[in-house]
Tab-separated table of C-alpha atoms (C1' of nucleotides) in Angstrom:
chain	number	residue	atom	x	y	z
U	175	UNK	CA	-3.772	-28.099	5.081
U	176	UNK	CA	-0.801	-28.047	7.101
U	177	UNK	CA	-0.679	-30.798	10.155
U	178	UNK	CA	1.570	-28.895	12.606
U	179	UNK	CA	0.216	-29.320	15.844
U	180	UNK	CA	2.982	-26.494	16.465
U	181	UNK	CA	1.940	-23.483	18.129
U	182	UNK	CA	-0.421	-21.712	15.810
U	183	UNK	CA	0.249	-17.264	15.979
U	184	UNK	CA	-2.195	-15.266	13.940
U	185	UNK	CA	0.787	-15.257	11.378
U	186	UNK	CA	1.503	-18.476	11.430
U	187	UNK	CA	-1.889	-19.312	10.694
U	188	UNK	CA	-1.814	-15.842	7.785
U	189	UNK	CA	1.693	-18.222	6.181
U	190	UNK	CA	-0.353	-21.012	5.912
U	191	UNK	CA	-3.480	-20.433	4.544
U	192	UNK	CA	-1.224	-18.097	2.105
U	193	UNK	CA	0.364	-21.127	1.316
U	194	UNK	CA	-2.486	-22.868	-0.033
U	195	UNK	CA	-3.497	-20.498	-1.839
U	196	UNK	CA	-0.297	-19.931	-3.551
U	197	UNK	CA	0.603	-23.390	-4.157
U	198	UNK	CA	-2.925	-23.926	-5.857
U	199	UNK	CA	-4.344	-26.282	-3.353
U	200	UNK	CA	-7.113	-23.325	-2.718
U	201	UNK	CA	-7.826	-21.741	-6.412
U	202	UNK	CA	-8.960	-18.599	-7.279
U	203	UNK	CA	-12.897	-19.035	-6.410
U	204	UNK	CA	-12.917	-21.430	-3.834
U	205	UNK	CA	-14.261	-21.200	-1.052
U	206	UNK	CA	-12.050	-21.710	1.829
U	207	UNK	CA	-13.360	-23.246	5.470
U	208	UNK	CA	-15.362	-21.138	8.044
U	209	UNK	CA	-14.037	-19.582	10.888
U	210	UNK	CA	-15.039	-21.685	13.532
U	211	UNK	CA	-13.628	-24.967	10.963
U	212	UNK	CA	-10.337	-23.091	10.829
U	213	UNK	CA	-10.238	-22.123	14.362
U	214	UNK	CA	-11.254	-26.051	15.290
U	215	UNK	CA	-8.334	-27.193	12.504
U	216	UNK	CA	-5.018	-24.503	14.607
U	217	UNK	CA	-6.858	-25.589	17.756
U	218	UNK	CA	-7.032	-22.039	18.597
U	219	UNK	CA	-10.155	-19.336	18.447
U	220	UNK	CA	-12.439	-18.173	16.181
U	221	UNK	CA	-10.344	-14.586	17.183
U	222	UNK	CA	-7.308	-15.458	15.701
U	223	UNK	CA	-8.399	-17.079	12.788
U	224	UNK	CA	-9.974	-14.326	11.917
U	225	UNK	CA	-7.182	-11.707	12.268
U	226	UNK	CA	-5.044	-13.931	10.038
U	227	UNK	CA	-7.680	-13.723	7.207
U	228	UNK	CA	-8.344	-10.088	7.755
U	229	UNK	CA	-5.120	-9.488	6.607
U	230	UNK	CA	-4.726	-11.556	3.994
U	231	UNK	CA	-8.510	-10.075	2.531
U	232	UNK	CA	-6.496	-6.537	3.040
U	233	UNK	CA	-3.723	-7.352	1.492
U	234	UNK	CA	-5.881	-9.100	-1.637
U	235	UNK	CA	-5.808	-12.256	-1.280
U	236	UNK	CA	-9.626	-12.891	0.140
U	237	UNK	CA	-12.517	-11.824	0.075
U	238	UNK	CA	-14.726	-11.994	2.365
U	239	UNK	CA	-18.644	-11.604	2.858
U	240	UNK	CA	-21.393	-12.845	5.768
U	241	UNK	CA	-22.991	-15.557	5.224
U	242	UNK	CA	-21.371	-15.964	1.917
U	243	UNK	CA	-18.104	-16.766	3.683
U	244	UNK	CA	-13.974	-16.215	2.210
U	245	UNK	CA	-13.127	-16.871	-1.371
U	246	UNK	CA	-9.807	-16.833	-2.404
U	247	UNK	CA	-9.910	-13.837	-4.608
U	248	UNK	CA	-10.462	-14.222	-8.579
U	249	UNK	CA	-8.262	-11.377	-9.656
U	250	UNK	CA	-5.793	-10.401	-6.761
U	251	UNK	CA	-4.632	-7.244	-8.138
U	252	UNK	CA	-1.281	-6.630	-6.108
U	253	UNK	CA	-0.351	-3.041	-5.327
U	254	UNK	CA	3.150	-2.021	-5.045
U	255	UNK	CA	3.845	1.019	-2.318
U	256	UNK	CA	5.011	3.750	-3.672
U	257	UNK	CA	6.587	5.838	-1.321
U	258	UNK	CA	6.324	9.701	-1.605
U	259	UNK	CA	9.470	10.964	0.436
U	260	UNK	CA	11.119	14.311	2.087
U	261	UNK	CA	13.114	14.414	-1.389
U	262	UNK	CA	16.106	14.836	1.246
U	263	UNK	CA	15.883	11.676	2.784
U	264	UNK	CA	15.129	9.728	-0.237
U	265	UNK	CA	18.402	11.325	-1.505
U	266	UNK	CA	19.935	10.165	1.896
U	267	UNK	CA	18.164	7.005	1.258
U	268	UNK	CA	19.735	6.210	-1.346
U	269	UNK	CA	23.446	6.771	-0.474
U	270	UNK	CA	23.675	9.860	-1.339
U	271	UNK	CA	25.276	13.420	-0.221
U	272	UNK	CA	21.844	15.801	-0.420
U	273	UNK	CA	22.323	18.831	-1.386
U	274	UNK	CA	19.532	21.984	-1.367
U	275	UNK	CA	18.608	25.406	-3.727
U	276	UNK	CA	15.968	27.024	-4.018
U	277	UNK	CA	15.712	29.073	-7.304
U	278	UNK	CA	12.438	31.125	-6.187
U	279	UNK	CA	9.871	32.088	-4.264
U	280	UNK	CA	6.795	34.432	-4.198
U	281	UNK	CA	2.985	35.380	-4.712
U	282	UNK	CA	2.417	34.802	-8.663
U	283	UNK	CA	-0.775	34.478	-10.400
U	284	UNK	CA	-1.587	31.113	-11.275
U	285	UNK	CA	-1.841	29.791	-14.840
U	286	UNK	CA	-5.021	28.825	-15.684
U	287	UNK	CA	-4.319	25.489	-15.952
U	288	UNK	CA	-3.514	25.296	-12.444
U	289	UNK	CA	-5.785	26.981	-10.734
U	290	UNK	CA	-7.713	24.412	-12.639
U	291	UNK	CA	-6.461	21.839	-11.435
U	292	UNK	CA	-6.753	23.040	-8.272
U	293	UNK	CA	-10.195	23.392	-8.614
U	294	UNK	CA	-9.325	27.229	-7.957
U	295	UNK	CA	-11.427	30.280	-9.910
U	296	UNK	CA	-8.311	31.915	-12.645
U	297	UNK	CA	-6.415	35.462	-11.551
U	298	UNK	CA	-5.520	34.439	-8.138
U	299	UNK	CA	-2.401	34.923	-6.564
U	300	UNK	CA	-0.463	31.882	-5.657
U	301	UNK	CA	2.778	31.200	-3.837
U	302	UNK	CA	5.625	30.080	-6.648
U	303	UNK	CA	8.140	27.966	-4.998
U	304	UNK	CA	11.014	26.918	-7.428
U	305	UNK	CA	13.971	24.875	-6.084
U	306	UNK	CA	16.633	22.233	-6.871
U	307	UNK	CA	17.652	19.218	-5.369
U	308	UNK	CA	21.421	17.780	-5.552
U	309	UNK	CA	22.680	13.876	-5.259
U	310	UNK	CA	26.374	14.022	-4.025
U	311	UNK	CA	26.442	18.057	-6.009
U	312	UNK	CA	24.508	16.469	-8.892
U	313	UNK	CA	21.216	18.542	-9.830
U	314	UNK	CA	18.942	15.700	-8.911
U	315	UNK	CA	15.158	16.511	-8.970
U	316	UNK	CA	13.392	20.455	-9.469
U	317	UNK	CA	10.332	21.175	-7.515
U	318	UNK	CA	7.781	23.535	-9.004
U	319	UNK	CA	5.138	24.106	-6.440
U	320	UNK	CA	2.028	26.296	-6.403
U	321	UNK	CA	0.893	26.723	-3.163
U	322	UNK	CA	-2.812	28.372	-1.705
U	323	UNK	CA	-1.696	30.917	0.609
U	324	UNK	CA	-4.489	30.254	2.901
U	325	UNK	CA	-3.432	27.091	3.444
U	326	UNK	CA	0.264	27.904	4.133
U	327	UNK	CA	0.144	30.923	6.203
U	328	UNK	CA	3.164	31.369	8.567
U	329	UNK	CA	5.624	29.982	5.655
U	330	UNK	CA	8.425	32.847	4.816
U	331	UNK	CA	9.733	32.153	1.914
U	332	UNK	CA	12.912	33.840	3.037
U	333	UNK	CA	12.860	30.846	5.037
U	334	UNK	CA	13.006	27.945	2.349
U	335	UNK	CA	16.416	29.092	1.245
U	336	UNK	CA	17.468	26.610	4.365
U	337	UNK	CA	14.422	24.264	4.393
U	338	UNK	CA	12.753	22.774	1.871
U	339	UNK	CA	8.993	23.748	1.448
U	340	UNK	CA	8.611	19.748	1.730
U	341	UNK	CA	9.544	19.560	5.107
U	342	UNK	CA	7.751	23.152	6.670
U	343	UNK	CA	4.577	21.261	4.937
U	344	UNK	CA	5.186	18.528	6.522
U	345	UNK	CA	4.914	19.772	9.842
U	346	UNK	CA	2.731	22.365	9.597
U	347	UNK	CA	0.129	22.305	6.382
U	348	UNK	CA	-0.058	17.832	6.304
U	349	UNK	CA	-1.938	16.411	3.134
U	350	UNK	CA	-5.009	14.301	3.973
U	351	UNK	CA	-5.426	13.559	0.237
U	352	UNK	CA	-3.482	13.875	-2.832
U	353	UNK	CA	-4.147	13.131	-6.583
U	354	UNK	CA	-0.709	11.813	-7.902
U	355	UNK	CA	0.345	11.768	-11.839
U	356	UNK	CA	3.229	10.116	-13.582
U	357	UNK	CA	4.136	11.038	-17.321
U	358	UNK	CA	7.277	10.592	-19.081
U	359	UNK	CA	8.496	14.250	-20.667
U	360	UNK	CA	10.842	16.114	-22.913
U	361	UNK	CA	12.987	17.709	-20.659
U	362	UNK	CA	11.881	21.435	-21.171
U	363	UNK	CA	14.685	23.707	-22.263
U	364	UNK	CA	14.803	25.672	-19.342
U	365	UNK	CA	15.219	23.410	-16.692
U	366	UNK	CA	17.771	20.839	-18.749
U	367	UNK	CA	20.454	22.965	-18.479
U	368	UNK	CA	19.752	22.917	-14.460
U	369	UNK	CA	20.518	19.386	-15.069
U	370	UNK	CA	22.978	19.773	-17.073
U	371	UNK	CA	21.921	17.323	-19.526
U	372	UNK	CA	20.419	17.735	-22.926
U	373	UNK	CA	16.880	19.774	-23.643
U	374	UNK	CA	14.588	16.902	-24.799
U	375	UNK	CA	16.139	14.334	-23.099
U	376	UNK	CA	13.082	11.853	-21.926
U	377	UNK	CA	12.619	12.100	-17.950
U	378	UNK	CA	10.222	11.200	-15.459
U	379	UNK	CA	7.590	14.102	-13.997
U	380	UNK	CA	5.473	13.512	-10.844
U	381	UNK	CA	2.741	15.956	-10.809
U	382	UNK	CA	0.791	15.590	-7.042
U	383	UNK	CA	-2.299	17.753	-5.689
U	384	UNK	CA	-3.051	17.646	-2.399
U	385	UNK	CA	-6.009	18.827	-0.044
U	386	UNK	CA	-6.310	19.287	3.685
U	387	UNK	CA	-9.761	17.371	4.320
U	388	UNK	CA	-11.475	18.930	0.960
U	389	UNK	CA	-9.792	22.329	0.700
U	390	UNK	CA	-6.429	22.489	-2.151
U	391	UNK	CA	-3.331	23.266	-0.624
U	392	UNK	CA	-0.531	22.900	-3.881
U	393	UNK	CA	-0.171	21.033	-6.595
U	394	UNK	CA	3.910	20.235	-6.881
U	395	UNK	CA	5.458	18.776	-9.828
U	396	UNK	CA	8.624	17.040	-9.413
U	397	UNK	CA	11.476	17.057	-13.131
U	398	UNK	CA	13.237	13.967	-12.362
U	399	UNK	CA	16.722	14.152	-14.247
U	400	UNK	CA	17.009	12.113	-17.483
U	401	UNK	CA	17.832	8.336	-16.772
U	402	UNK	CA	15.827	8.723	-13.265
U	403	UNK	CA	13.901	5.684	-11.749
U	404	UNK	CA	11.035	5.182	-9.796
U	405	UNK	CA	11.531	1.752	-7.495
U	406	UNK	CA	9.261	-0.264	-5.945
U	407	UNK	CA	8.271	-3.926	-5.509
U	408	UNK	CA	5.581	-6.093	-3.732
V	269	UNK	CA	-9.766	14.731	21.722
V	270	UNK	CA	-13.128	14.182	21.219
V	271	UNK	CA	-15.350	14.160	24.160
V	272	UNK	CA	-18.165	12.558	22.583
V	273	UNK	CA	-19.820	9.685	24.740
V	274	UNK	CA	-21.707	8.001	21.265
V	275	UNK	CA	-21.058	3.962	20.673
V	276	UNK	CA	-16.933	4.285	20.267
V	277	UNK	CA	-16.466	1.915	18.010
V	278	UNK	CA	-12.499	1.067	16.539
V	279	UNK	CA	-12.965	3.325	13.441
V	280	UNK	CA	-14.636	5.789	15.385
V	281	UNK	CA	-11.097	5.761	17.864
V	282	UNK	CA	-8.896	5.648	14.876
V	283	UNK	CA	-10.873	8.923	13.327
V	284	UNK	CA	-10.325	10.700	16.310
V	285	UNK	CA	-7.211	9.888	17.284
V	286	UNK	CA	-6.227	10.598	13.581
V	287	UNK	CA	-7.761	13.852	14.067
V	288	UNK	CA	-5.530	14.799	17.126
V	289	UNK	CA	-2.717	13.659	14.645
V	290	UNK	CA	-4.184	16.544	11.746
V	291	UNK	CA	-5.362	18.939	13.227
V	292	UNK	CA	-1.514	19.464	15.304
V	293	UNK	CA	-2.943	18.651	18.775
V	294	UNK	CA	-0.484	15.791	19.111
V	295	UNK	CA	2.547	16.714	17.533
V	296	UNK	CA	5.337	14.682	15.785
V	297	UNK	CA	7.154	13.130	18.430
V	298	UNK	CA	4.983	13.710	20.845
V	299	UNK	CA	3.707	10.213	22.803
V	300	UNK	CA	0.398	9.652	23.184
V	301	UNK	CA	-1.466	8.652	26.076
V	302	UNK	CA	-1.444	4.596	26.975
V	303	UNK	CA	-3.756	1.913	25.862
V	304	UNK	CA	-5.484	1.458	29.481
V	305	UNK	CA	-5.705	5.590	29.305
V	306	UNK	CA	-7.365	6.170	26.021
V	307	UNK	CA	-9.357	2.813	26.952
V	308	UNK	CA	-10.715	4.704	29.543
V	309	UNK	CA	-11.654	7.718	27.417
V	310	UNK	CA	-13.203	6.145	25.365
V	311	UNK	CA	-14.813	3.549	27.700
V	312	UNK	CA	-14.106	1.120	25.840
V	313	UNK	CA	-11.332	-2.090	26.406
V	314	UNK	CA	-7.911	-2.022	25.483
V	315	UNK	CA	-8.694	-4.436	22.461
V	316	UNK	CA	-10.652	-2.439	20.847
V	317	UNK	CA	-7.788	0.896	21.458
V	318	UNK	CA	-5.537	-1.505	20.332
V	319	UNK	CA	-7.066	-2.573	17.208
V	320	UNK	CA	-7.502	1.383	16.148
V	321	UNK	CA	-3.639	2.584	17.053
V	322	UNK	CA	-1.898	-0.829	15.517
V	323	UNK	CA	-4.423	0.233	12.038
V	324	UNK	CA	-3.038	3.782	12.852
V	325	UNK	CA	0.962	2.211	12.641
V	326	UNK	CA	0.964	-0.056	9.917
V	327	UNK	CA	-0.642	3.502	8.254
V	328	UNK	CA	2.722	5.335	9.254
V	329	UNK	CA	1.036	8.097	10.893
V	330	UNK	CA	1.976	6.141	14.961
V	331	UNK	CA	5.353	4.311	15.889
V	332	UNK	CA	4.852	1.895	18.883
V	333	UNK	CA	7.340	0.312	21.175
V	334	UNK	CA	6.953	-1.865	24.323
V	335	UNK	CA	8.085	-0.409	26.995
V	336	UNK	CA	8.205	2.828	24.788
V	337	UNK	CA	4.809	3.658	24.098
V	338	UNK	CA	3.508	4.973	21.561
V	339	UNK	CA	4.471	7.772	19.636
V	340	UNK	CA	3.037	10.529	16.511
V	341	UNK	CA	5.566	9.252	13.660
V	342	UNK	CA	7.820	11.827	12.702
V	343	UNK	CA	7.969	11.726	9.105
V	344	UNK	CA	4.973	10.012	7.985
V	345	UNK	CA	6.193	8.595	4.823
V	346	UNK	CA	3.468	8.333	2.856
V	347	UNK	CA	2.828	5.477	0.315
V	348	UNK	CA	0.787	5.951	-2.701
V	349	UNK	CA	-0.296	2.182	-3.799
V	350	UNK	CA	0.463	1.854	-7.485
V	351	UNK	CA	-1.379	-0.998	-8.433
V	352	UNK	CA	-0.345	-3.915	-11.135
V	353	UNK	CA	-3.299	-5.031	-12.471
V	354	UNK	CA	-4.158	-7.407	-15.425
V	355	UNK	CA	-3.665	-5.503	-18.465
V	356	UNK	CA	-7.048	-5.768	-20.291
V	357	UNK	CA	-8.986	-5.875	-17.031
V	358	UNK	CA	-6.770	-2.045	-16.514
V	359	UNK	CA	-7.689	-0.325	-20.032
V	360	UNK	CA	-11.694	-1.482	-19.667
V	361	UNK	CA	-11.629	-0.236	-16.483
V	362	UNK	CA	-10.669	3.228	-17.389
V	363	UNK	CA	-13.610	3.203	-19.500
V	364	UNK	CA	-12.153	1.919	-22.662
V	365	UNK	CA	-12.691	-1.561	-24.964
V	366	UNK	CA	-9.720	-3.627	-24.348
V	367	UNK	CA	-8.051	-5.274	-27.221
V	368	UNK	CA	-4.787	-7.501	-27.790
V	369	UNK	CA	-3.080	-9.179	-30.443
V	370	UNK	CA	0.065	-11.936	-29.928
V	371	UNK	CA	3.245	-10.664	-31.997
V	372	UNK	CA	5.105	-13.279	-31.089
V	373	UNK	CA	5.821	-15.895	-28.675
V	374	UNK	CA	8.243	-19.007	-28.148
V	375	UNK	CA	12.115	-20.185	-27.349
V	376	UNK	CA	14.804	-17.441	-27.726
V	377	UNK	CA	18.128	-17.183	-26.657
V	378	UNK	CA	17.878	-14.502	-23.556
V	379	UNK	CA	19.836	-11.346	-23.938
V	380	UNK	CA	22.540	-10.982	-21.755
V	381	UNK	CA	21.392	-8.345	-19.896
V	382	UNK	CA	18.240	-10.448	-19.877
V	383	UNK	CA	19.481	-13.272	-17.816
V	384	UNK	CA	21.298	-11.051	-15.559
V	385	UNK	CA	18.883	-9.109	-14.353
V	386	UNK	CA	16.893	-12.809	-13.716
V	387	UNK	CA	19.701	-13.560	-11.731
V	388	UNK	CA	20.564	-16.652	-14.378
V	389	UNK	CA	23.405	-17.962	-16.025
V	390	UNK	CA	23.819	-16.133	-19.551
V	391	UNK	CA	23.118	-17.908	-22.882
V	392	UNK	CA	20.150	-20.072	-21.579
V	393	UNK	CA	16.563	-19.894	-24.060
V	394	UNK	CA	14.053	-18.393	-22.475
V	395	UNK	CA	10.475	-18.106	-23.462
V	396	UNK	CA	10.268	-14.381	-25.582
V	397	UNK	CA	6.494	-13.018	-25.456
V	398	UNK	CA	6.149	-9.707	-27.329
V	399	UNK	CA	2.255	-8.182	-27.184
V	400	UNK	CA	0.232	-5.178	-28.126
V	401	UNK	CA	-2.569	-3.915	-26.087
V	402	UNK	CA	-5.560	-1.613	-27.748
V	403	UNK	CA	-7.924	0.784	-26.442
V	404	UNK	CA	-10.911	1.174	-28.439
V	405	UNK	CA	-8.740	-0.141	-31.078
V	406	UNK	CA	-5.618	2.415	-30.968
V	407	UNK	CA	-2.130	1.230	-29.420
V	408	UNK	CA	-1.879	1.497	-26.008
V	409	UNK	CA	1.003	-0.654	-24.560
V	410	UNK	CA	3.955	-3.337	-25.907
V	411	UNK	CA	4.215	-6.250	-23.483
V	412	UNK	CA	7.375	-7.724	-23.467
V	413	UNK	CA	8.140	-11.030	-21.981
V	414	UNK	CA	11.401	-12.512	-20.783
V	415	UNK	CA	10.054	-16.243	-18.855
V	416	UNK	CA	11.622	-19.169	-17.329
V	417	UNK	CA	10.795	-21.936	-19.602
V	418	UNK	CA	10.716	-23.952	-16.375
V	419	UNK	CA	8.846	-21.879	-14.017
V	420	UNK	CA	5.592	-21.788	-16.800
V	421	UNK	CA	5.426	-25.677	-17.900
V	422	UNK	CA	2.240	-26.211	-19.406
V	423	UNK	CA	1.931	-22.794	-21.046
V	424	UNK	CA	1.072	-23.140	-24.931
V	425	UNK	CA	2.413	-20.349	-27.200
V	426	UNK	CA	-0.652	-20.734	-29.453
V	427	UNK	CA	-2.931	-20.282	-26.871
V	428	UNK	CA	-1.681	-16.796	-26.119
V	429	UNK	CA	-3.247	-16.087	-29.454
V	430	UNK	CA	-6.037	-15.344	-27.441
V	431	UNK	CA	-5.507	-14.984	-23.855
V	432	UNK	CA	-2.836	-13.089	-22.479
V	433	UNK	CA	0.331	-14.352	-21.129
V	434	UNK	CA	-0.545	-12.310	-17.722
V	435	UNK	CA	-4.096	-13.635	-17.881
V	436	UNK	CA	-2.193	-17.092	-17.610
V	437	UNK	CA	0.237	-16.148	-15.614
V	438	UNK	CA	-1.863	-15.368	-13.108
V	439	UNK	CA	-3.868	-18.051	-12.144
V	440	UNK	CA	-0.792	-20.648	-13.671
V	441	UNK	CA	2.191	-19.143	-11.516
V	442	UNK	CA	1.291	-16.691	-9.363
V	443	UNK	CA	4.108	-14.600	-7.932
V	444	UNK	CA	4.903	-14.335	-4.177
V	445	UNK	CA	8.022	-11.197	-4.930
V	446	UNK	CA	8.452	-8.278	-7.436
V	447	UNK	CA	10.878	-5.659	-7.968
V	448	UNK	CA	9.502	-2.727	-9.855
V	449	UNK	CA	10.782	0.230	-11.919
V	450	UNK	CA	9.809	3.165	-13.663
V	451	UNK	CA	11.387	5.101	-16.028
V	452	UNK	CA	11.409	7.292	-18.760
V	453	UNK	CA	12.673	6.559	-22.554
V	454	UNK	CA	12.936	7.602	-25.704
V	455	UNK	CA	10.442	5.225	-27.871
V	456	UNK	CA	12.484	3.035	-30.064
V	457	UNK	CA	11.808	2.926	-33.690
V	458	UNK	CA	11.202	-0.798	-33.838
V	459	UNK	CA	8.049	0.062	-31.225
V	460	UNK	CA	6.549	3.734	-32.543
V	461	UNK	CA	5.403	2.259	-35.613
V	462	UNK	CA	3.047	-0.527	-33.462
V	463	UNK	CA	1.901	3.237	-31.552
V	464	UNK	CA	1.380	5.208	-34.632
V	465	UNK	CA	3.511	7.657	-33.036
V	466	UNK	CA	7.194	9.508	-32.938
V	467	UNK	CA	10.050	7.752	-32.454
V	468	UNK	CA	11.726	8.849	-29.562
V	469	UNK	CA	8.763	10.298	-27.748
V	470	UNK	CA	8.882	10.309	-23.875
V	471	UNK	CA	6.689	7.844	-22.993
V	472	UNK	CA	7.385	5.829	-19.950
V	473	UNK	CA	8.722	2.469	-19.347
V	474	UNK	CA	7.498	-0.374	-16.212
V	475	UNK	CA	10.106	-2.931	-15.635
V	476	UNK	CA	9.217	-5.663	-13.508
V	477	UNK	CA	10.858	-9.018	-12.198
V	478	UNK	CA	9.027	-11.545	-11.135
V	479	UNK	CA	10.006	-14.801	-8.460
V	480	UNK	CA	7.941	-17.617	-7.248
V	481	UNK	CA	9.512	-18.201	-3.674
V	482	UNK	CA	12.668	-17.331	-4.717
V	483	UNK	CA	12.921	-19.166	-8.263
V	484	UNK	CA	12.943	-16.039	-10.843
V	485	UNK	CA	10.020	-16.310	-12.841
V	486	UNK	CA	10.102	-13.689	-15.275
V	487	UNK	CA	10.683	-10.191	-16.766
V	488	UNK	CA	8.275	-7.735	-17.994
V	489	UNK	CA	9.134	-4.514	-20.004
V	490	UNK	CA	5.303	-3.046	-20.391
V	491	UNK	CA	5.917	0.018	-23.323
V	492	UNK	CA	3.701	2.717	-22.632
V	493	UNK	CA	2.346	4.938	-25.979
V	494	UNK	CA	3.648	8.579	-25.736
V	495	UNK	CA	1.085	10.443	-22.973
V	496	UNK	CA	-0.094	7.904	-21.250
V	497	UNK	CA	0.164	8.332	-17.637
V	498	UNK	CA	-0.022	6.029	-14.435
V	499	UNK	CA	-1.945	7.836	-11.797
V	500	UNK	CA	-2.202	6.736	-7.946
V	501	UNK	CA	-3.321	9.029	-4.988
V	502	UNK	CA	-3.698	8.597	-1.669
B	88	DT	C1'	13.377	-4.416	36.651
B	89	DA	C1'	8.824	-2.981	35.287
B	90	DG	C1'	6.080	-0.511	32.291
B	91	DT	C1'	4.344	-1.107	28.219
B	92	DG	C1'	2.690	-2.913	23.638
B	93	DG	C1'	1.167	-7.766	21.420
B	94	DT	C1'	-1.709	-11.742	21.680
B	95	DC	C1'	-4.630	-14.903	23.502
B	96	DT	C1'	-9.089	-16.738	25.009
B	97	DA	C1'	-14.329	-18.082	25.758
B	98	DG	C1'	-17.486	-15.920	25.050
B	99	DA	C1'	-21.485	-12.518	23.439
B	100	DC	C1'	-24.167	-9.875	20.357
B	101	DC	C1'	-24.633	-7.491	16.043
B	102	DA	C1'	-25.338	-6.747	10.630
B	103	DC	C1'	-25.317	-7.972	6.559
B	104	DA	C1'	-26.433	-10.391	2.296
B	105	DA	C1'	-27.166	-15.516	0.648
B	106	DA	C1'	-30.915	-19.152	0.339
T	261	DT	C1'	-34.624	-16.588	7.491
T	262	DT	C1'	-30.236	-18.370	8.929
T	263	DG	C1'	-25.601	-18.500	8.747
T	264	DT	C1'	-21.339	-15.895	7.789
T	265	DG	C1'	-18.071	-12.637	9.575
T	266	DG	C1'	-17.277	-7.821	12.140
T	267	DT	C1'	-17.198	-6.727	16.267
T	268	DC	C1'	-16.408	-5.521	20.901
T	269	DT	C1'	-15.545	-7.728	26.295
T	270	DA	C1'	-13.396	-9.020	30.259
T	271	DG	C1'	-9.069	-10.955	31.598
T	272	DA	C1'	-4.715	-13.296	30.821
T	273	DC	C1'	0.212	-14.013	30.080
T	274	DC	C1'	3.962	-12.801	27.079
T	275	DA	C1'	8.032	-10.361	24.610
T	276	DC	C1'	10.277	-6.680	23.872
T	277	DT	C1'	12.841	-2.901	25.642
T	278	DA	C1'	13.828	1.916	28.648
T	279	DG	C1'	15.403	3.260	32.310
DNA sequence: TAGTGGTCTAGACCACAAA
DNA sequence: TTGTGGTCTAGACCACTAG
C-alpha cells in the first residue's frame, strides 16, 4: 500500500486500493483489510474508507459482505456503458449534421410478432412510425417504431414531421425499463434503397422494447446503414 | 412529493425523487429544492439526502452544480451496461454447456492494420491466438486475438489448449482500459465452415483493443455465429 | 461575494452472515 | 454468538460558480 501521508480523500483511497488490485498485490479472492484497519492506515474515518470501497464494489472490483469482510472479486466482469441516445444528438455528437425525414406515421394493425414482444394480445392497433435519419445528407438510420396508443396520448402524428418521435417520447413518455438486442442482418430490399446501398448488405439492427413501470410503451427497430458501428469502452 | 413520514432511508428518498421526475412533477430543466430543504422535508440530515441525489446524478437523472443547485437532466441519455464476460462463463450463463478448442497459437508478424490499432510500429511480431468456442457442441464464437508479447510474459501457448486465453489474461494481465466496436459483417468463408453456416451470412463482430495503463495489451476480434445476438437492458 | 453542493469527522446503532 | 459492513446523525469546513 502507498505510504504517502499526503491528504487521502476518498478518491485517493479508491485509486490506491485499485492499484493494489491491478498490480496484483491483492489477488482475486484475497480478503483485504477491514475498514477500520484501512482507516487507520489512511489516517481518516471509516466513512471515508467505506465510500472508496463501496465505489469499487459497485464497479465490480470488490465483493463485500457483512461479517465476511471485503474480498477482491474473482471474476471482475466489466461493463461497458452502451449509450441509448437521442438519435439526432448522436449524429451531431459524431460531428455530422443531422437530418430527419418522416416516412410514415399512423395507426396500423400490429403484426403478431410485434404484439407478442410487447406482451399484447394479437390483432390490436398500434401507432406505426417509420422515419429516416441522415448524417451530412446521407441516410444513416431507419427507425421503425410501434407504439401503444394509450401510452402516447397527446402525440400528434403531424407533429412528427418536424420533431422525431424519440424526442417527443423523452419528455412525454419516459421509459423506466427496456430490453435491448443487437443483431446482424442482411439489409432488406425495402430499406436498402433508402440507404442507397445494395440489398443484403450486412448491417446492424438494434431492437428495443420499452416499458413504463410494467406497462409496455412500444417497440423500436433501429436499422443502421451498412458499415456503421456501435462504439463503447471501459 | 410523498407525504409519508415513515422512515426515509436514502434509497427511499431516491425512489421518491425519481418518482417526481418520472411522473413529470419535476420536468427536465427544473431546479429541485436544495439539499437542506429536502432534508427538512424527509426529516433527515443533508448527508442522507445528498447520497440519494448523488446516486441519481450518477445515473444521469440529475445535474448538480455548486451554487447552481440541482436540476432535472434535460437529456437523460440512458446507458445500457454491456457485459464483457469470460467467454465460457457467458455460454454457461446462457444455459448451454461450454466447449473450447484452440485452433492456433504462436508468434506471427502482425498485419499492418492490427499494429496500427495497437499503436505499434509495423513489422513487429505478436502472439496470434485463434480459438473456437462452442455452446452445447455447436460452434458459437471464434476468437481472433493478437497479443503484445511483452505484456503477456509467462503465457505458455501449450497451456492454451486447455485454458482459454481470456481466463489467463483475467488473472495475469488485467486490462485497465478498452475500446470496443460492434459491427455487422458478412461471415468470411474461412470462418464460416467452423460455424457450419453459409459464407456471407450476416454476423456480429466485436472488436476490442485493450490497454494496461497506457501500454497496449492486445486486440481481440470476436466473431459470432450468424443469428447470435447481444442482449442488454436498462 | 455569497450560496450551493462536496467532503470529512467522530460517533452511534443496526443488519446480516460467518464461525 | 459476534464481527463486519451499511447506514445515519450533527456538525464543520471547503470548492466551485452563479449572480
